[in-house]
């Protein structure tokens, strides 16, 4: 024990090199359990159903992952085909120049998301593969609730880049934590910049709604705390992951470039999404100003974020229509605007996104 203690290196002379050492020591002291150990925690009957690890099973799994996006695309199209067809028919009379602007803003959403992902890790990621991964993750994110599909794609990409599982997971946690904070700051900036344009009194929820939201939040927090304190196998990896996340957060914010990419991209993403709504609304002649349409998206996406729907579909659409109507838009025109927004942000990039996802799996980038 004495010999081990004597071999601990002294603090580096360069202060900028200390965070990296702290990150490595944090990962070593609080490792995330190996997948085999996690499998060992499963009941015996569940472990018996898992396939044995072999080269043949690995090839089958990779083929399944390659075909899965295309299968999800077909299922999604069969489920929501009427909405897509109706929106396309209504958008036939829209101004194509504004629709082209909406397509441009849709592409910028992937760029903004790529900046956030890069800002959440200290290592430099290959820009081309990162952008392609974010484009593919956008398609995967619409298949599962809570953006789980997108996080799974990005986690696989980070692991392929040699980032340890603990630090890759902490980057996802940092990404998920920064985005709502940045969106809240953007909302505050809109309220300060356009005090007379935004009809805040008509958008504020009633007392019953606030009470329901508060009750749901309280129950969710109590459930998480109870789960962490009672399930011992989860306690150690969660605490270790939290310490790793705090260490990496300090490293990222000690580098101005990473911090700017993290917070700048997080603030730009909802603005690009709102610009898609505003572009579609302008193409249809919606009698609502651009600041109001941008703010309508910010408020609607914030209100619908607590509902675990795939890609925010359903609750997000209803909240956005309600907000646009509150700003003076006709209900039918507001509904068409939301359908056009969904066509540009979901259906238009879904097919190329799934193809890119399959190509990244075949190229072993994922």
Tab-separated table of C-alpha atoms in Angstrom:
chain	number	residue	atom	x	y	z
A	1	UNK	CA	0.000	0.000	0.000
A	2	UNK	CA	2.863	2.396	0.806
A	3	UNK	CA	4.537	1.636	-2.504
A	4	UNK	CA	1.347	2.287	-4.411
A	5	UNK	CA	0.843	5.599	-2.681
A	6	UNK	CA	4.372	6.713	-3.455
A	7	UNK	CA	3.890	6.174	-7.170
A	8	UNK	CA	1.079	8.702	-7.452
A	9	UNK	CA	2.356	11.430	-9.805
A	10	UNK	CA	2.579	14.993	-8.668
A	11	UNK	CA	0.292	17.667	-10.047
A	12	UNK	CA	1.398	18.757	-13.528
A	13	UNK	CA	3.120	22.069	-13.927
A	14	UNK	CA	0.835	23.081	-16.769
A	15	UNK	CA	-2.558	23.975	-15.231
A	16	UNK	CA	-4.371	23.289	-18.476
A	17	UNK	CA	-3.314	19.633	-18.344
A	18	UNK	CA	-4.810	19.030	-14.893
A	19	UNK	CA	-8.439	18.590	-15.965
A	20	UNK	CA	-7.524	15.756	-18.313
A	21	UNK	CA	-5.754	13.947	-15.489
A	22	UNK	CA	-8.732	14.578	-13.222
A	23	UNK	CA	-11.043	13.142	-15.841
A	24	UNK	CA	-8.932	10.009	-16.223
A	25	UNK	CA	-8.670	9.487	-12.468
A	26	UNK	CA	-12.415	10.041	-12.053
A	27	UNK	CA	-13.138	7.464	-14.711
A	28	UNK	CA	-10.725	5.008	-13.105
A	29	UNK	CA	-12.078	5.477	-9.588
A	30	UNK	CA	-15.739	5.319	-10.588
A	31	UNK	CA	-15.964	3.022	-13.605
A	32	UNK	CA	-19.240	2.161	-15.234
A	33	UNK	CA	-19.838	-1.597	-14.951
A	34	UNK	CA	-18.803	-3.690	-17.928
A	35	UNK	CA	-21.759	-4.839	-20.068
A	36	UNK	CA	-21.055	-8.440	-19.038
A	37	UNK	CA	-21.480	-7.453	-15.401
A	38	UNK	CA	-24.753	-5.706	-16.199
A	39	UNK	CA	-25.950	-8.865	-17.929
A	40	UNK	CA	-25.016	-10.854	-14.819
A	41	UNK	CA	-27.493	-8.720	-12.834
A	42	UNK	CA	-30.380	-9.962	-15.004
A	43	UNK	CA	-32.536	-12.891	-13.884
A	44	UNK	CA	-31.450	-16.334	-15.080
A	45	UNK	CA	-34.464	-16.745	-17.364
A	46	UNK	CA	-33.702	-13.458	-19.098
A	47	UNK	CA	-30.015	-14.369	-19.528
A	48	UNK	CA	-31.029	-17.665	-21.103
A	49	UNK	CA	-32.897	-15.773	-23.837
A	50	UNK	CA	-29.862	-13.687	-24.808
A	51	UNK	CA	-27.871	-14.989	-27.809
A	52	UNK	CA	-24.310	-16.166	-27.305
A	53	UNK	CA	-21.547	-13.786	-28.360
A	54	UNK	CA	-20.004	-14.972	-31.629
A	55	UNK	CA	-18.870	-13.594	-34.981
A	56	UNK	CA	-21.963	-14.952	-36.728
A	57	UNK	CA	-24.308	-13.347	-34.199
A	58	UNK	CA	-22.369	-10.107	-34.529
A	59	UNK	CA	-22.916	-10.093	-38.289
A	60	UNK	CA	-26.607	-10.818	-37.811
A	61	UNK	CA	-26.906	-7.983	-35.316
A	62	UNK	CA	-25.182	-5.546	-37.680
A	63	UNK	CA	-27.499	-6.591	-40.525
A	64	UNK	CA	-30.518	-6.110	-38.249
A	65	UNK	CA	-29.296	-2.654	-37.237
A	66	UNK	CA	-28.803	-1.790	-40.904
A	67	UNK	CA	-32.351	-2.805	-41.842
A	68	UNK	CA	-34.037	-1.501	-38.677
A	69	UNK	CA	-34.179	2.176	-39.779
A	70	UNK	CA	-35.845	1.221	-43.059
A	71	UNK	CA	-38.379	-0.953	-41.216
A	72	UNK	CA	-39.169	1.896	-38.834
A	73	UNK	CA	-39.581	4.248	-41.781
A	74	UNK	CA	-42.113	1.927	-43.408
A	75	UNK	CA	-44.046	1.498	-40.164
A	76	UNK	CA	-44.083	5.246	-39.574
A	77	UNK	CA	-45.332	5.933	-43.090
A	78	UNK	CA	-48.141	3.379	-42.742
A	79	UNK	CA	-49.195	4.837	-39.393
A	80	UNK	CA	-49.203	8.550	-40.298
A	81	UNK	CA	-49.692	8.543	-44.063
A	82	UNK	CA	-52.908	10.618	-44.015
A	83	UNK	CA	-51.205	13.477	-42.195
A	84	UNK	CA	-48.328	13.540	-44.648
A	85	UNK	CA	-50.613	13.388	-47.687
A	86	UNK	CA	-52.951	16.100	-46.367
A	87	UNK	CA	-50.085	18.408	-45.468
A	88	UNK	CA	-48.453	17.940	-48.879
A	89	UNK	CA	-51.720	18.795	-50.642
A	90	UNK	CA	-52.207	21.956	-48.582
A	91	UNK	CA	-48.597	22.998	-49.054
A	92	UNK	CA	-48.947	22.754	-52.840
A	93	UNK	CA	-50.256	26.338	-52.909
A	94	UNK	CA	-47.563	27.724	-50.566
A	95	UNK	CA	-44.782	30.070	-51.628
A	96	UNK	CA	-41.909	27.764	-52.693
A	97	UNK	CA	-39.250	30.338	-51.780
A	98	UNK	CA	-40.298	30.349	-48.145
A	99	UNK	CA	-40.506	26.552	-48.170
A	100	UNK	CA	-36.943	26.425	-49.503
A	101	UNK	CA	-35.920	28.666	-46.599
A	102	UNK	CA	-37.616	26.185	-44.265
A	103	UNK	CA	-35.582	23.354	-45.796
A	104	UNK	CA	-32.406	25.383	-45.207
A	105	UNK	CA	-33.281	25.972	-41.556
A	106	UNK	CA	-34.055	22.259	-41.179
A	107	UNK	CA	-30.534	21.431	-42.337
A	108	UNK	CA	-29.090	24.010	-39.941
A	109	UNK	CA	-30.758	22.154	-37.068
A	110	UNK	CA	-28.369	19.228	-37.616
A	111	UNK	CA	-25.437	21.630	-37.730
A	112	UNK	CA	-26.477	23.264	-34.447
A	113	UNK	CA	-26.967	19.869	-32.823
A	114	UNK	CA	-23.512	18.784	-34.016
A	115	UNK	CA	-21.989	21.850	-32.327
A	116	UNK	CA	-23.687	20.900	-29.049
A	117	UNK	CA	-22.426	17.315	-29.278
A	118	UNK	CA	-18.873	18.509	-29.960
A	119	UNK	CA	-19.045	21.010	-27.125
A	120	UNK	CA	-20.107	18.291	-24.676
A	121	UNK	CA	-16.831	16.316	-25.004
A	122	UNK	CA	-13.246	17.551	-24.573
A	123	UNK	CA	-11.943	15.371	-27.451
A	124	UNK	CA	-12.082	16.627	-31.028
A	125	UNK	CA	-14.534	14.619	-33.125
A	126	UNK	CA	-14.273	14.245	-36.928
A	127	UNK	CA	-16.590	17.000	-38.270
A	128	UNK	CA	-17.905	15.106	-41.296
A	129	UNK	CA	-18.773	11.938	-39.379
A	130	UNK	CA	-20.231	13.999	-36.527
A	131	UNK	CA	-22.545	15.918	-38.855
A	132	UNK	CA	-23.606	12.727	-40.654
A	133	UNK	CA	-24.250	11.065	-37.310
A	134	UNK	CA	-26.413	13.965	-36.165
A	135	UNK	CA	-28.405	13.836	-39.400
A	136	UNK	CA	-28.942	10.101	-38.883
A	137	UNK	CA	-29.720	10.616	-35.197
A	138	UNK	CA	-32.482	13.030	-36.173
A	139	UNK	CA	-34.222	10.219	-38.029
A	140	UNK	CA	-33.688	7.784	-35.137
A	141	UNK	CA	-34.966	10.332	-32.637
A	142	UNK	CA	-38.410	10.357	-34.238
A	143	UNK	CA	-38.816	6.593	-33.781
A	144	UNK	CA	-38.559	6.449	-29.974
A	145	UNK	CA	-39.843	8.782	-27.222
A	146	UNK	CA	-37.612	11.053	-25.208
A	147	UNK	CA	-35.021	11.306	-27.992
A	148	UNK	CA	-33.757	7.856	-26.945
A	149	UNK	CA	-33.040	6.797	-30.519
A	150	UNK	CA	-30.838	9.825	-31.185
A	151	UNK	CA	-28.927	9.340	-27.929
A	152	UNK	CA	-28.322	5.678	-28.773
A	153	UNK	CA	-26.861	6.608	-32.171
A	154	UNK	CA	-24.601	9.289	-30.677
A	155	UNK	CA	-23.500	6.999	-27.837
A	156	UNK	CA	-22.451	4.359	-30.344
A	157	UNK	CA	-20.561	6.991	-32.362
A	158	UNK	CA	-18.692	8.265	-29.301
A	159	UNK	CA	-17.738	4.737	-28.302
A	160	UNK	CA	-16.405	4.127	-31.824
A	161	UNK	CA	-14.256	7.236	-31.386
A	162	UNK	CA	-12.565	5.641	-28.373
A	163	UNK	CA	-14.356	7.622	-25.683
A	164	UNK	CA	-14.978	5.511	-22.540
A	165	UNK	CA	-18.546	4.570	-21.766
A	166	UNK	CA	-18.661	6.645	-18.569
A	167	UNK	CA	-17.543	9.812	-20.318
A	168	UNK	CA	-19.717	9.200	-23.384
A	169	UNK	CA	-22.742	8.812	-21.129
A	170	UNK	CA	-21.831	11.955	-19.211
A	171	UNK	CA	-21.648	13.901	-22.479
A	172	UNK	CA	-25.212	12.813	-23.262
A	173	UNK	CA	-26.286	13.984	-19.812
A	174	UNK	CA	-24.561	17.337	-20.345
A	175	UNK	CA	-26.199	17.660	-23.780
A	176	UNK	CA	-29.636	16.948	-22.310
A	177	UNK	CA	-29.118	19.380	-19.431
A	178	UNK	CA	-27.776	22.303	-21.464
A	179	UNK	CA	-30.502	22.355	-24.125
A	180	UNK	CA	-33.457	23.246	-21.855
A	181	UNK	CA	-31.368	25.779	-19.951
A	182	UNK	CA	-30.321	27.461	-23.199
A	183	UNK	CA	-33.911	27.432	-24.465
A	184	UNK	CA	-35.067	29.094	-21.237
A	185	UNK	CA	-32.464	31.820	-21.694
A	186	UNK	CA	-33.660	32.355	-25.270
A	187	UNK	CA	-37.268	32.650	-24.041
A	188	UNK	CA	-36.206	35.242	-21.457
A	189	UNK	CA	-34.349	37.157	-24.164
A	190	UNK	CA	-37.507	37.197	-26.313
A	191	UNK	CA	-39.619	38.459	-23.413
A	192	UNK	CA	-37.137	41.281	-22.781
A	193	UNK	CA	-36.685	42.178	-26.457
A	194	UNK	CA	-40.377	42.060	-27.493
A	195	UNK	CA	-42.427	43.008	-24.417
A	196	UNK	CA	-45.380	44.421	-26.365
A	197	UNK	CA	-45.519	41.816	-29.142
A	198	UNK	CA	-45.818	38.627	-27.077
A	199	UNK	CA	-49.209	38.010	-25.497
A	200	UNK	CA	-47.926	36.346	-22.368
A	201	UNK	CA	-51.201	36.568	-20.411
A	202	UNK	CA	-52.971	34.433	-23.038
A	203	UNK	CA	-50.220	31.808	-23.034
A	204	UNK	CA	-49.860	31.319	-19.285
A	205	UNK	CA	-51.491	28.096	-18.052
A	206	UNK	CA	-54.380	28.148	-15.605
A	207	UNK	CA	-54.070	27.255	-11.943
A	208	UNK	CA	-55.286	23.684	-12.442
A	209	UNK	CA	-52.709	23.093	-15.174
A	210	UNK	CA	-49.896	24.455	-13.021
A	211	UNK	CA	-50.984	22.241	-10.142
A	212	UNK	CA	-51.039	19.175	-12.405
A	213	UNK	CA	-47.570	19.954	-13.778
A	214	UNK	CA	-46.248	20.464	-10.269
A	215	UNK	CA	-47.728	17.175	-9.090
A	216	UNK	CA	-46.265	15.248	-12.045
A	217	UNK	CA	-42.842	16.827	-11.470
A	218	UNK	CA	-42.915	16.024	-7.768
A	219	UNK	CA	-43.920	12.407	-8.319
A	220	UNK	CA	-41.217	11.962	-10.982
A	221	UNK	CA	-38.490	13.365	-8.723
A	222	UNK	CA	-39.667	11.214	-5.810
A	223	UNK	CA	-39.619	8.115	-8.029
A	224	UNK	CA	-36.064	8.829	-9.201
A	225	UNK	CA	-34.802	9.456	-5.666
A	226	UNK	CA	-36.501	6.302	-4.394
A	227	UNK	CA	-35.042	4.237	-7.230
A	228	UNK	CA	-31.520	5.493	-6.595
A	229	UNK	CA	-31.665	5.014	-2.824
A	230	UNK	CA	-33.309	1.572	-2.804
A	231	UNK	CA	-31.727	-0.222	-5.794
A	232	UNK	CA	-28.116	-0.704	-4.745
A	233	UNK	CA	-26.776	-2.010	-8.125
A	234	UNK	CA	-27.815	1.327	-9.678
A	235	UNK	CA	-26.441	3.564	-6.953
A	236	UNK	CA	-22.711	3.152	-7.578
A	237	UNK	CA	-22.736	3.568	-11.387
A	238	UNK	CA	-25.077	6.569	-11.102
A	239	UNK	CA	-22.907	8.304	-8.510
A	240	UNK	CA	-19.759	7.478	-10.483
A	241	UNK	CA	-21.371	8.759	-13.678
A	242	UNK	CA	-22.394	11.973	-11.928
A	243	UNK	CA	-18.847	12.612	-10.740
A	244	UNK	CA	-17.480	11.935	-14.214
A	245	UNK	CA	-20.065	14.301	-15.705
A	246	UNK	CA	-19.114	17.066	-13.282
A	247	UNK	CA	-15.423	16.590	-14.087
A	248	UNK	CA	-16.004	16.702	-17.851
A	249	UNK	CA	-18.301	19.721	-17.456
A	250	UNK	CA	-15.486	21.588	-15.728
A	251	UNK	CA	-13.039	20.596	-18.482
A	252	UNK	CA	-15.398	21.695	-21.265
A	253	UNK	CA	-16.098	25.070	-19.677
A	254	UNK	CA	-12.380	25.690	-19.162
A	255	UNK	CA	-12.017	25.746	-22.963
A	256	UNK	CA	-13.753	28.763	-24.564
A	257	UNK	CA	-14.173	27.029	-27.926
A	258	UNK	CA	-15.936	24.027	-26.404
A	259	UNK	CA	-18.140	26.195	-24.183
A	260	UNK	CA	-19.123	28.404	-27.139
A	261	UNK	CA	-19.986	25.369	-29.251
A	262	UNK	CA	-21.997	23.854	-26.400
A	263	UNK	CA	-24.091	26.876	-25.442
A	264	UNK	CA	-24.166	28.533	-28.852
A	265	UNK	CA	-25.410	25.381	-30.538
A	266	UNK	CA	-27.955	24.768	-27.769
A	267	UNK	CA	-29.362	28.275	-28.230
A	268	UNK	CA	-29.311	28.077	-32.038
A	269	UNK	CA	-31.145	24.746	-32.270
A	270	UNK	CA	-34.588	25.927	-31.037
A	271	UNK	CA	-34.217	29.125	-33.050
A	272	UNK	CA	-33.620	27.084	-36.224
A	273	UNK	CA	-36.641	24.918	-35.415
A	274	UNK	CA	-38.748	28.010	-34.823
A	275	UNK	CA	-37.470	29.503	-38.075
A	276	UNK	CA	-38.859	26.438	-39.893
A	277	UNK	CA	-42.292	27.165	-38.393
A	278	UNK	CA	-41.984	30.844	-39.321
A	279	UNK	CA	-40.904	30.003	-42.876
A	280	UNK	CA	-43.874	27.679	-43.402
A	281	UNK	CA	-46.211	30.256	-41.855
A	282	UNK	CA	-44.859	32.962	-44.157
A	283	UNK	CA	-45.288	30.682	-47.174
A	284	UNK	CA	-48.971	30.262	-46.285
A	285	UNK	CA	-49.566	33.940	-45.447
A	286	UNK	CA	-50.078	33.369	-41.719
A	287	UNK	CA	-51.026	36.731	-40.138
A	288	UNK	CA	-48.462	36.377	-37.339
A	289	UNK	CA	-45.103	38.130	-37.089
A	290	UNK	CA	-41.796	36.243	-37.129
A	291	UNK	CA	-40.989	37.000	-33.444
A	292	UNK	CA	-44.411	35.656	-32.485
A	293	UNK	CA	-43.989	32.488	-34.544
A	294	UNK	CA	-40.509	31.901	-33.120
A	295	UNK	CA	-41.794	32.469	-29.612
A	296	UNK	CA	-44.783	30.204	-30.302
A	297	UNK	CA	-42.424	27.336	-31.082
A	298	UNK	CA	-40.273	28.011	-28.005
A	299	UNK	CA	-43.286	27.992	-25.699
A	300	UNK	CA	-44.981	25.005	-27.353
A	301	UNK	CA	-41.857	22.843	-27.383
A	302	UNK	CA	-41.194	23.674	-23.736
A	303	UNK	CA	-44.753	22.821	-22.711
A	304	UNK	CA	-44.789	19.553	-24.686
A	305	UNK	CA	-41.287	18.467	-23.651
A	306	UNK	CA	-42.563	16.727	-20.526
A	307	UNK	CA	-44.730	14.335	-22.549
A	308	UNK	CA	-42.687	11.286	-23.725
A	309	UNK	CA	-44.005	11.138	-27.298
A	310	UNK	CA	-41.791	10.050	-30.227
A	311	UNK	CA	-40.187	13.189	-31.631
A	312	UNK	CA	-42.643	15.324	-29.672
A	313	UNK	CA	-45.419	14.311	-32.069
A	314	UNK	CA	-48.962	14.843	-30.819
A	315	UNK	CA	-48.509	17.059	-27.744
A	316	UNK	CA	-46.089	19.322	-29.581
A	317	UNK	CA	-48.467	19.732	-32.524
A	318	UNK	CA	-51.445	20.562	-30.314
A	319	UNK	CA	-49.441	23.031	-28.217
A	320	UNK	CA	-48.054	24.754	-31.309
A	321	UNK	CA	-51.499	25.123	-32.902
A	322	UNK	CA	-52.882	26.526	-29.629
A	323	UNK	CA	-50.031	29.031	-29.337
A	324	UNK	CA	-50.356	30.234	-32.926
A	325	UNK	CA	-54.125	30.679	-32.481
A	326	UNK	CA	-53.452	32.658	-29.292
A	327	UNK	CA	-51.317	35.022	-31.397
A	328	UNK	CA	-54.257	35.632	-33.767
A	329	UNK	CA	-53.785	32.968	-36.460
A	330	UNK	CA	-56.894	31.223	-37.893
A	331	UNK	CA	-57.169	27.681	-36.549
A	332	UNK	CA	-57.219	26.030	-40.004
A	333	UNK	CA	-54.183	28.006	-41.189
A	334	UNK	CA	-52.322	27.331	-37.942
A	335	UNK	CA	-52.982	23.594	-38.341
A	336	UNK	CA	-51.680	23.672	-41.908
A	337	UNK	CA	-48.561	25.494	-40.708
A	338	UNK	CA	-47.874	22.806	-38.125
A	339	UNK	CA	-48.418	20.058	-40.714
A	340	UNK	CA	-45.975	21.812	-43.056
A	341	UNK	CA	-43.484	22.110	-40.214
A	342	UNK	CA	-43.747	18.370	-39.611
A	343	UNK	CA	-43.330	17.604	-43.309
A	344	UNK	CA	-40.100	19.624	-43.483
A	345	UNK	CA	-38.568	18.526	-40.170
A	346	UNK	CA	-39.740	14.893	-39.988
A	347	UNK	CA	-40.827	13.471	-43.308
A	348	UNK	CA	-38.485	15.240	-45.705
A	349	UNK	CA	-35.250	14.232	-43.900
A	350	UNK	CA	-36.558	10.865	-42.690
A	351	UNK	CA	-35.739	8.811	-45.787
A	352	UNK	CA	-32.233	10.260	-46.363
A	353	UNK	CA	-31.637	10.137	-42.612
A	354	UNK	CA	-32.427	6.433	-42.419
A	355	UNK	CA	-30.247	5.757	-45.463
A	356	UNK	CA	-27.361	7.660	-43.861
A	357	UNK	CA	-27.925	5.708	-40.637
A	358	UNK	CA	-27.751	2.412	-42.491
A	359	UNK	CA	-24.641	3.548	-44.371
A	360	UNK	CA	-22.918	4.569	-41.108
A	361	UNK	CA	-23.703	1.160	-39.599
A	362	UNK	CA	-22.305	-0.639	-42.654
A	363	UNK	CA	-19.193	1.548	-42.598
A	364	UNK	CA	-18.746	0.686	-38.899
A	365	UNK	CA	-18.863	4.351	-37.903
A	366	UNK	CA	-21.705	3.280	-35.600
